[in-house]
């Protein structure tokens, strides 16, 4: 089989695979873009409802605590020490009981409530055990925490880490030297926001509201952090949304297929150029092939414009079979070749030529015209 025909036959399935891959990838990309836009609208509606519900809940708790303070007129009755003493306020105990029940629900967001006074001093936290553990850690490793400068205050420490208390390896705070914050083992010592690759924004949100006494004097701030990881599907970013869907499988299949087919065609094209240049007796066919390899379409286009119109060789114009040196008749199809080669020097000529450009011998066509 002629080499150029073989190259073309090899190129056809590669082109077909590339086209199919491009169509599939383009189609799924468009569909996924539409799905993500719809996902953002859904998240916006969900988050508005989520925010309003928790703000209203926090405001109601603030009123209850203010009412408790007004009756007792003492911060001591609504606060507890960090060393774990029991709460002596009915309102706080009621909230503690409610939040304990909420934390047992596997299908509900986890809520963490705490309060600080106007000077930023911690007063109480619910669930109690989590806040006791985190406050003790803050006091124990205060020097390291201050040297790291990743937590501005106790409240900042609580705000960032309270929903991850059970996941923290506090032994990382025993090191006095500053270590690489990006090491996985140091992800809690050097707090990193979880939003990024997988989420549009963190699944945990902190809400705050001031607490006033009966005379409308500010007595502190009430905080509530809601860990909504149970509903993480709403928070997923574009990358997170696409990590395990059907289109990811299509990408894994057709992406490599497109790359492989394009690489195959990339090397096949200079092969065709080299073969064609050799058949046309062009000088330095390897250079043309190399130029096509590094510039792809541009080099190929220049080659097509500058290449000779005639073949060097010895291929039958009818069946393209090799002539094996003969200039009379094609050994494959029997075609008369006298009009295709100069009878004097055997230079390839075109049928419409009247003289050989190589030796100026009159061609068969010229002789026939003279006889007429």
Coordinates of C-alpha atoms in Angstrom, one line a residue:
X1 CA 0.0 0.0 0.0
X2 CA 1.2 3.5 -0.9
X3 CA 2.7 5.2 2.2
X4 CA 0.6 8.3 2.0
X5 CA -2.6 6.3 1.6
X6 CA -1.6 4.3 4.7
X7 CA -1.0 7.6 6.6
X8 CA -4.4 8.9 5.6
X9 CA -6.1 5.7 6.6
X10 CA -4.4 5.9 10.0
X11 CA -5.4 9.6 10.4
X12 CA -9.1 9.0 9.7
X13 CA -9.9 7.2 13.0
X14 CA -7.8 9.6 15.0
X15 CA -9.6 12.6 13.5
X16 CA -13.0 10.8 14.2
X17 CA -12.0 10.1 17.8
X18 CA -10.8 13.7 18.3
X19 CA -14.1 15.1 16.9
X20 CA -16.2 12.9 19.0
X21 CA -14.2 13.8 22.1
X22 CA -14.5 17.5 21.4
X23 CA -18.2 17.2 20.9
X24 CA -18.7 15.3 24.1
X25 CA -16.5 17.5 26.2
X26 CA -18.0 20.7 24.8
X27 CA -21.6 19.4 25.4
X28 CA -21.0 18.3 28.9
X29 CA -19.1 21.5 29.7
X30 CA -22.2 23.5 28.6
X31 CA -24.5 21.3 30.6
X32 CA -22.4 21.5 33.7
X33 CA -22.1 25.3 33.5
X34 CA -25.9 25.5 33.4
X35 CA -26.2 23.0 36.4
X36 CA -23.7 25.1 38.4
X37 CA -25.6 28.3 37.7
X38 CA -28.7 26.5 39.0
X39 CA -26.8 25.2 42.0
X40 CA -25.7 28.8 42.9
X41 CA -29.3 30.0 42.8
X42 CA -30.3 27.1 45.0
X43 CA -27.5 27.8 47.5
X44 CA -28.4 31.5 47.6
X45 CA -32.0 30.6 48.6
X46 CA -30.9 28.0 51.1
X47 CA -28.3 30.2 52.7
X48 CA -30.7 33.2 53.1
X49 CA -33.2 30.9 54.9
X50 CA -30.3 29.4 56.9
X51 CA -29.0 32.8 57.9
X52 CA -32.4 34.2 58.9
X53 CA -33.3 31.2 60.9
X54 CA -30.1 31.3 62.9
X55 CA -30.1 35.0 63.4
X56 CA -33.7 34.9 64.8
X57 CA -32.7 32.0 67.0
X58 CA -29.7 34.0 68.3
X59 CA -31.8 37.1 69.0
X60 CA -34.3 35.0 70.9
X61 CA -31.5 33.5 73.0
X62 CA -30.1 37.0 73.6
X63 CA -33.4 38.2 74.9
X64 CA -33.6 35.2 77.2
X65 CA -30.2 35.8 78.6
X66 CA -30.9 39.6 79.0
X67 CA -34.0 38.7 80.9
X68 CA -32.1 36.4 83.2
X69 CA -29.5 39.1 83.8
X70 CA -32.2 41.7 84.5
X71 CA -33.7 39.4 87.2
X72 CA -30.5 38.6 88.9
X73 CA -28.6 41.8 88.1
X74 CA -25.4 39.9 88.3
X75 CA -23.0 38.6 85.7
X76 CA -22.1 35.8 88.1
X77 CA -25.5 34.2 87.7
X78 CA -25.2 33.8 83.9
X79 CA -21.5 32.9 83.7
X80 CA -19.3 30.0 84.6
X81 CA -15.6 29.8 85.2
X82 CA -13.5 28.0 82.6
X83 CA -12.4 25.4 85.1
X84 CA -15.7 23.6 84.7
X85 CA -17.9 24.7 87.5
X86 CA -21.7 24.2 87.0
X87 CA -24.1 26.7 85.7
X88 CA -26.4 28.1 88.3
X89 CA -28.7 30.0 85.9
X90 CA -32.0 28.3 84.8
X91 CA -31.9 29.9 81.4
X92 CA -28.3 28.7 80.7
X93 CA -29.2 25.2 82.0
X94 CA -32.2 25.2 79.7
X95 CA -30.1 26.2 76.7
X96 CA -27.5 23.6 77.6
X97 CA -30.1 20.9 77.7
X98 CA -31.6 21.9 74.4
X99 CA -28.2 22.1 72.6
X100 CA -27.2 18.7 74.1
X101 CA -30.2 17.2 72.4
X102 CA -29.5 19.0 69.2
X103 CA -25.9 17.7 69.1
X104 CA -27.2 14.1 69.3
X105 CA -29.1 14.6 66.0
X106 CA -27.0 13.1 63.1
X107 CA -29.1 14.9 60.5
X108 CA -29.0 18.4 61.9
X109 CA -26.4 21.2 61.9
X110 CA -24.3 21.4 65.1
X111 CA -24.5 24.7 67.0
X112 CA -22.0 26.2 69.4
X113 CA -23.1 29.1 71.7
X114 CA -20.9 31.3 73.8
X115 CA -20.8 34.7 75.4
X116 CA -18.0 37.2 76.2
X117 CA -18.3 40.4 78.3
X118 CA -17.5 43.9 76.9
X119 CA -13.8 43.4 77.6
X120 CA -13.7 40.2 75.6
X121 CA -13.5 37.9 78.6
X122 CA -15.1 34.5 78.1
X123 CA -18.3 34.0 80.3
X124 CA -19.9 30.7 79.3
X125 CA -20.1 28.3 76.4
X126 CA -22.4 25.5 75.2
X127 CA -21.7 22.6 74.8
X128 CA -19.8 23.1 78.0
X129 CA -17.2 20.2 77.5
X130 CA -16.0 21.5 74.1
X131 CA -15.5 25.0 75.4
X132 CA -13.7 23.8 78.6
X133 CA -11.3 21.7 76.4
X134 CA -10.6 24.6 74.0
X135 CA -10.2 27.2 76.8
X136 CA -7.8 24.9 78.7
X137 CA -5.7 24.4 75.5
X138 CA -5.6 28.2 74.9
X139 CA -4.3 28.8 78.4
X140 CA -1.8 26.0 78.3
X141 CA -0.3 27.0 74.9
X142 CA -0.8 30.7 75.1
X143 CA 2.9 31.6 74.5
X144 CA 3.0 29.5 71.3
X145 CA -0.3 30.8 70.1
X146 CA 0.9 34.4 70.6
X147 CA 4.2 33.8 68.8
X148 CA 2.3 32.2 65.8
X149 CA 0.1 35.3 65.5
X150 CA -2.6 33.3 63.8
X151 CA -5.1 34.0 66.6
X152 CA -5.7 37.5 67.7
X153 CA -7.4 36.6 71.0
X154 CA -9.2 33.9 73.0
X155 CA -12.4 34.7 71.2
X156 CA -10.7 34.4 67.8
X157 CA -9.3 31.1 68.9
X158 CA -12.8 29.8 69.9
X159 CA -14.5 31.2 66.8
X160 CA -12.1 29.4 64.4
X161 CA -11.7 26.1 66.2
X162 CA -14.8 25.4 68.3
X163 CA -16.5 23.3 65.7
X164 CA -13.4 21.2 65.1
X165 CA -12.4 20.6 68.8
X166 CA -12.6 16.8 68.5
X167 CA -10.3 16.8 65.4
X168 CA -7.5 18.9 66.8
X169 CA -4.2 17.4 67.7
X170 CA -3.1 19.7 70.4
X171 CA 0.4 18.2 70.6
X172 CA 1.3 20.4 67.6
X173 CA 1.2 23.4 70.0
X174 CA 4.0 21.9 72.1
X175 CA 6.6 23.0 69.5
X176 CA 8.0 26.4 70.2
X177 CA 9.7 26.8 66.8
X178 CA 7.7 28.1 63.9
X179 CA 7.0 25.3 61.4
X180 CA 5.6 25.1 58.0
X181 CA 2.0 26.1 58.3
X182 CA 1.0 24.1 55.2
X183 CA 2.0 20.7 56.7
X184 CA -1.1 18.6 57.2
X185 CA -0.1 18.0 60.8
X186 CA -0.2 21.7 61.5
X187 CA -3.6 22.6 59.9
X188 CA -5.2 23.4 63.3
X189 CA -2.3 25.2 64.8
X190 CA -2.2 27.4 61.7
X191 CA -5.8 27.8 60.9
X192 CA -6.9 27.4 57.3
X193 CA -10.3 28.2 56.0
X194 CA -12.0 25.2 54.5
X195 CA -13.5 27.1 51.6
X196 CA -11.5 26.9 48.4
X197 CA -11.3 23.8 46.2
X198 CA -14.5 22.0 47.4
X199 CA -16.7 24.7 48.8
X200 CA -17.9 28.2 47.7
X201 CA -17.6 29.2 51.3
X202 CA -17.1 27.5 54.7
X203 CA -19.8 25.2 55.9
X204 CA -19.5 26.8 59.3
X205 CA -20.9 30.3 59.9
X206 CA -20.5 32.4 63.0
X207 CA -23.3 34.8 64.0
X208 CA -23.1 37.4 66.8
X209 CA -25.4 39.8 68.5
X210 CA -24.9 42.3 71.5
X211 CA -26.5 41.6 74.8
X212 CA -28.0 44.5 76.8
X213 CA -29.2 44.9 80.4
X214 CA -32.5 46.4 81.5
X215 CA -31.0 49.9 81.3
X216 CA -30.0 49.2 77.7
X217 CA -26.3 49.1 78.7
X218 CA -24.1 46.7 76.7
X219 CA -23.0 43.8 78.9
X220 CA -21.3 41.6 76.3
X221 CA -21.7 39.8 73.0
X222 CA -23.4 36.5 72.2
X223 CA -21.9 34.2 69.6
X224 CA -23.3 31.2 67.8
X225 CA -21.3 29.1 65.3
X226 CA -23.3 26.8 63.2
X227 CA -21.5 23.8 61.7
X228 CA -23.6 22.9 58.7
X229 CA -21.4 20.1 57.2
X230 CA -24.4 17.9 57.2
X231 CA -25.8 20.0 54.3
X232 CA -22.4 20.4 52.5
X233 CA -24.1 19.6 49.2
X234 CA -25.4 23.2 49.1
X235 CA -21.9 24.7 49.7
X236 CA -20.1 22.8 47.0
X237 CA -18.0 24.9 44.7
X238 CA -17.8 24.2 40.9
X239 CA -14.9 21.8 41.4
X240 CA -16.5 20.2 44.4
X241 CA -19.8 19.7 42.6
X242 CA -18.1 18.0 39.7
X243 CA -15.7 15.7 41.5
X244 CA -17.9 12.5 41.4
X245 CA -20.6 13.1 38.8
X246 CA -21.2 11.4 35.5
X247 CA -19.4 14.2 33.6
X248 CA -16.2 13.6 35.6
X249 CA -16.2 10.0 34.2
X250 CA -16.7 11.4 30.7
X251 CA -13.8 13.8 31.2
X252 CA -11.6 10.9 32.4
X253 CA -12.5 8.9 29.3
X254 CA -12.7 11.5 26.5
X255 CA -10.1 13.9 27.8
X256 CA -7.2 11.4 27.4
X257 CA -8.7 10.2 24.1
X258 CA -8.6 13.7 22.8
X259 CA -5.1 14.3 24.0
X260 CA -3.8 11.0 22.5
X261 CA -5.5 11.5 19.2
X262 CA -4.2 15.0 18.9
X263 CA -0.6 13.8 19.7
X264 CA -1.0 11.0 17.2
X265 CA -2.1 13.5 14.5
X266 CA 0.6 15.9 15.5
X267 CA 3.3 13.3 14.7
X268 CA 1.4 11.9 11.7
X269 CA 1.2 15.2 9.9
X270 CA 5.0 15.7 9.6
X271 CA 5.3 12.0 8.5
X272 CA 2.9 12.7 5.6
X273 CA 4.9 15.9 4.7
X274 CA 8.2 13.9 4.7
X275 CA 6.7 11.2 2.5
X276 CA 5.1 13.7 0.1
X277 CA 8.3 15.8 -0.1
X278 CA 10.3 12.7 -0.8
X279 CA 7.9 11.7 -3.6
X280 CA 8.3 15.1 -5.2
X281 CA 12.0 15.0 -5.0
X282 CA 12.3 18.1 -2.8
X283 CA 15.5 18.9 -1.1
X284 CA 15.8 18.4 2.7
X285 CA 12.4 16.7 3.3
X286 CA 13.4 16.2 6.9
X287 CA 13.5 19.9 7.4
X288 CA 10.0 20.4 6.1
X289 CA 8.8 17.6 8.4
X290 CA 10.5 19.2 11.4
X291 CA 9.0 22.6 10.6
X292 CA 5.6 21.0 10.3
X293 CA 6.2 19.2 13.7
X294 CA 7.0 22.4 15.6
X295 CA 4.5 24.8 13.9
X296 CA 1.8 22.2 13.0
X297 CA -0.8 23.9 10.7
X298 CA 1.4 26.9 9.8
X299 CA 4.3 24.7 8.6
X300 CA 2.0 22.4 6.8
X301 CA 0.3 25.3 5.0
X302 CA 3.6 26.8 3.9
X303 CA 4.7 23.4 2.6
X304 CA 1.5 22.9 0.5
X305 CA 2.0 26.4 -1.1
X306 CA 5.7 25.9 -1.9
X307 CA 5.9 22.2 -2.9
X308 CA 6.3 21.3 -6.6
X309 CA 3.2 20.3 -8.5
X310 CA 4.8 17.2 -10.0
X311 CA 6.0 14.0 -8.5
X312 CA 9.6 12.9 -8.8
X313 CA 8.8 9.5 -9.3
X314 CA 7.7 6.7 -10.7
X315 CA 4.1 6.3 -9.8
X316 CA 1.4 5.6 -12.3
X317 CA -0.9 8.7 -12.6
X318 CA -3.9 6.3 -13.0
X319 CA -3.5 3.8 -10.2
X320 CA -0.6 5.4 -8.3
X321 CA 1.3 2.1 -8.3
X322 CA 5.1 2.1 -8.4
X323 CA 6.6 1.9 -11.8
X324 CA 9.8 0.2 -10.8
X325 CA 11.8 2.2 -13.4
X326 CA 9.6 1.7 -16.4
X327 CA 8.4 4.6 -18.5
X328 CA 6.4 2.9 -21.1
X329 CA 3.4 1.1 -19.6
X330 CA 2.2 0.7 -16.0
X331 CA 2.9 -2.8 -14.8
X332 CA -0.2 -2.6 -12.6
X333 CA -2.9 -1.2 -14.8
X334 CA -1.3 -1.1 -18.3
X335 CA -1.7 2.6 -18.7
X336 CA 0.3 4.2 -21.6
X337 CA 2.9 6.4 -19.9
X338 CA 4.5 7.9 -23.0
X339 CA 2.6 11.2 -22.3
X340 CA 3.9 11.3 -18.8
X341 CA 7.6 11.1 -19.3
X342 CA 10.0 12.7 -21.8
X343 CA 11.0 10.1 -24.3
X344 CA 14.5 11.5 -24.4
X345 CA 15.4 12.1 -20.7
X346 CA 12.5 10.4 -18.9
X347 CA 11.7 13.6 -17.0
X348 CA 8.2 13.7 -15.6
X349 CA 6.0 16.0 -17.8
X350 CA 2.5 17.2 -17.8
X351 CA 0.2 16.1 -20.7
X352 CA -0.4 19.8 -21.8
X353 CA 3.4 20.5 -22.1
X354 CA 4.8 20.7 -25.7
X355 CA 8.4 20.6 -24.7
X356 CA 10.4 18.9 -21.9
X357 CA 11.6 21.5 -19.4
X358 CA 14.7 19.4 -18.7
X359 CA 16.0 18.7 -22.2
X360 CA 13.7 20.8 -24.5
X361 CA 12.7 17.7 -26.5
X362 CA 9.4 17.9 -28.2
X363 CA 6.7 15.9 -26.4
X364 CA 4.3 13.4 -27.9
X365 CA 1.6 16.0 -27.9
X366 CA 3.8 18.5 -29.9
X367 CA 4.6 15.8 -32.5
X368 CA 0.9 14.9 -32.8
X369 CA 0.0 18.5 -33.3
X370 CA 2.6 18.9 -36.0
X371 CA 1.3 15.9 -37.9
X372 CA -2.2 17.4 -38.0

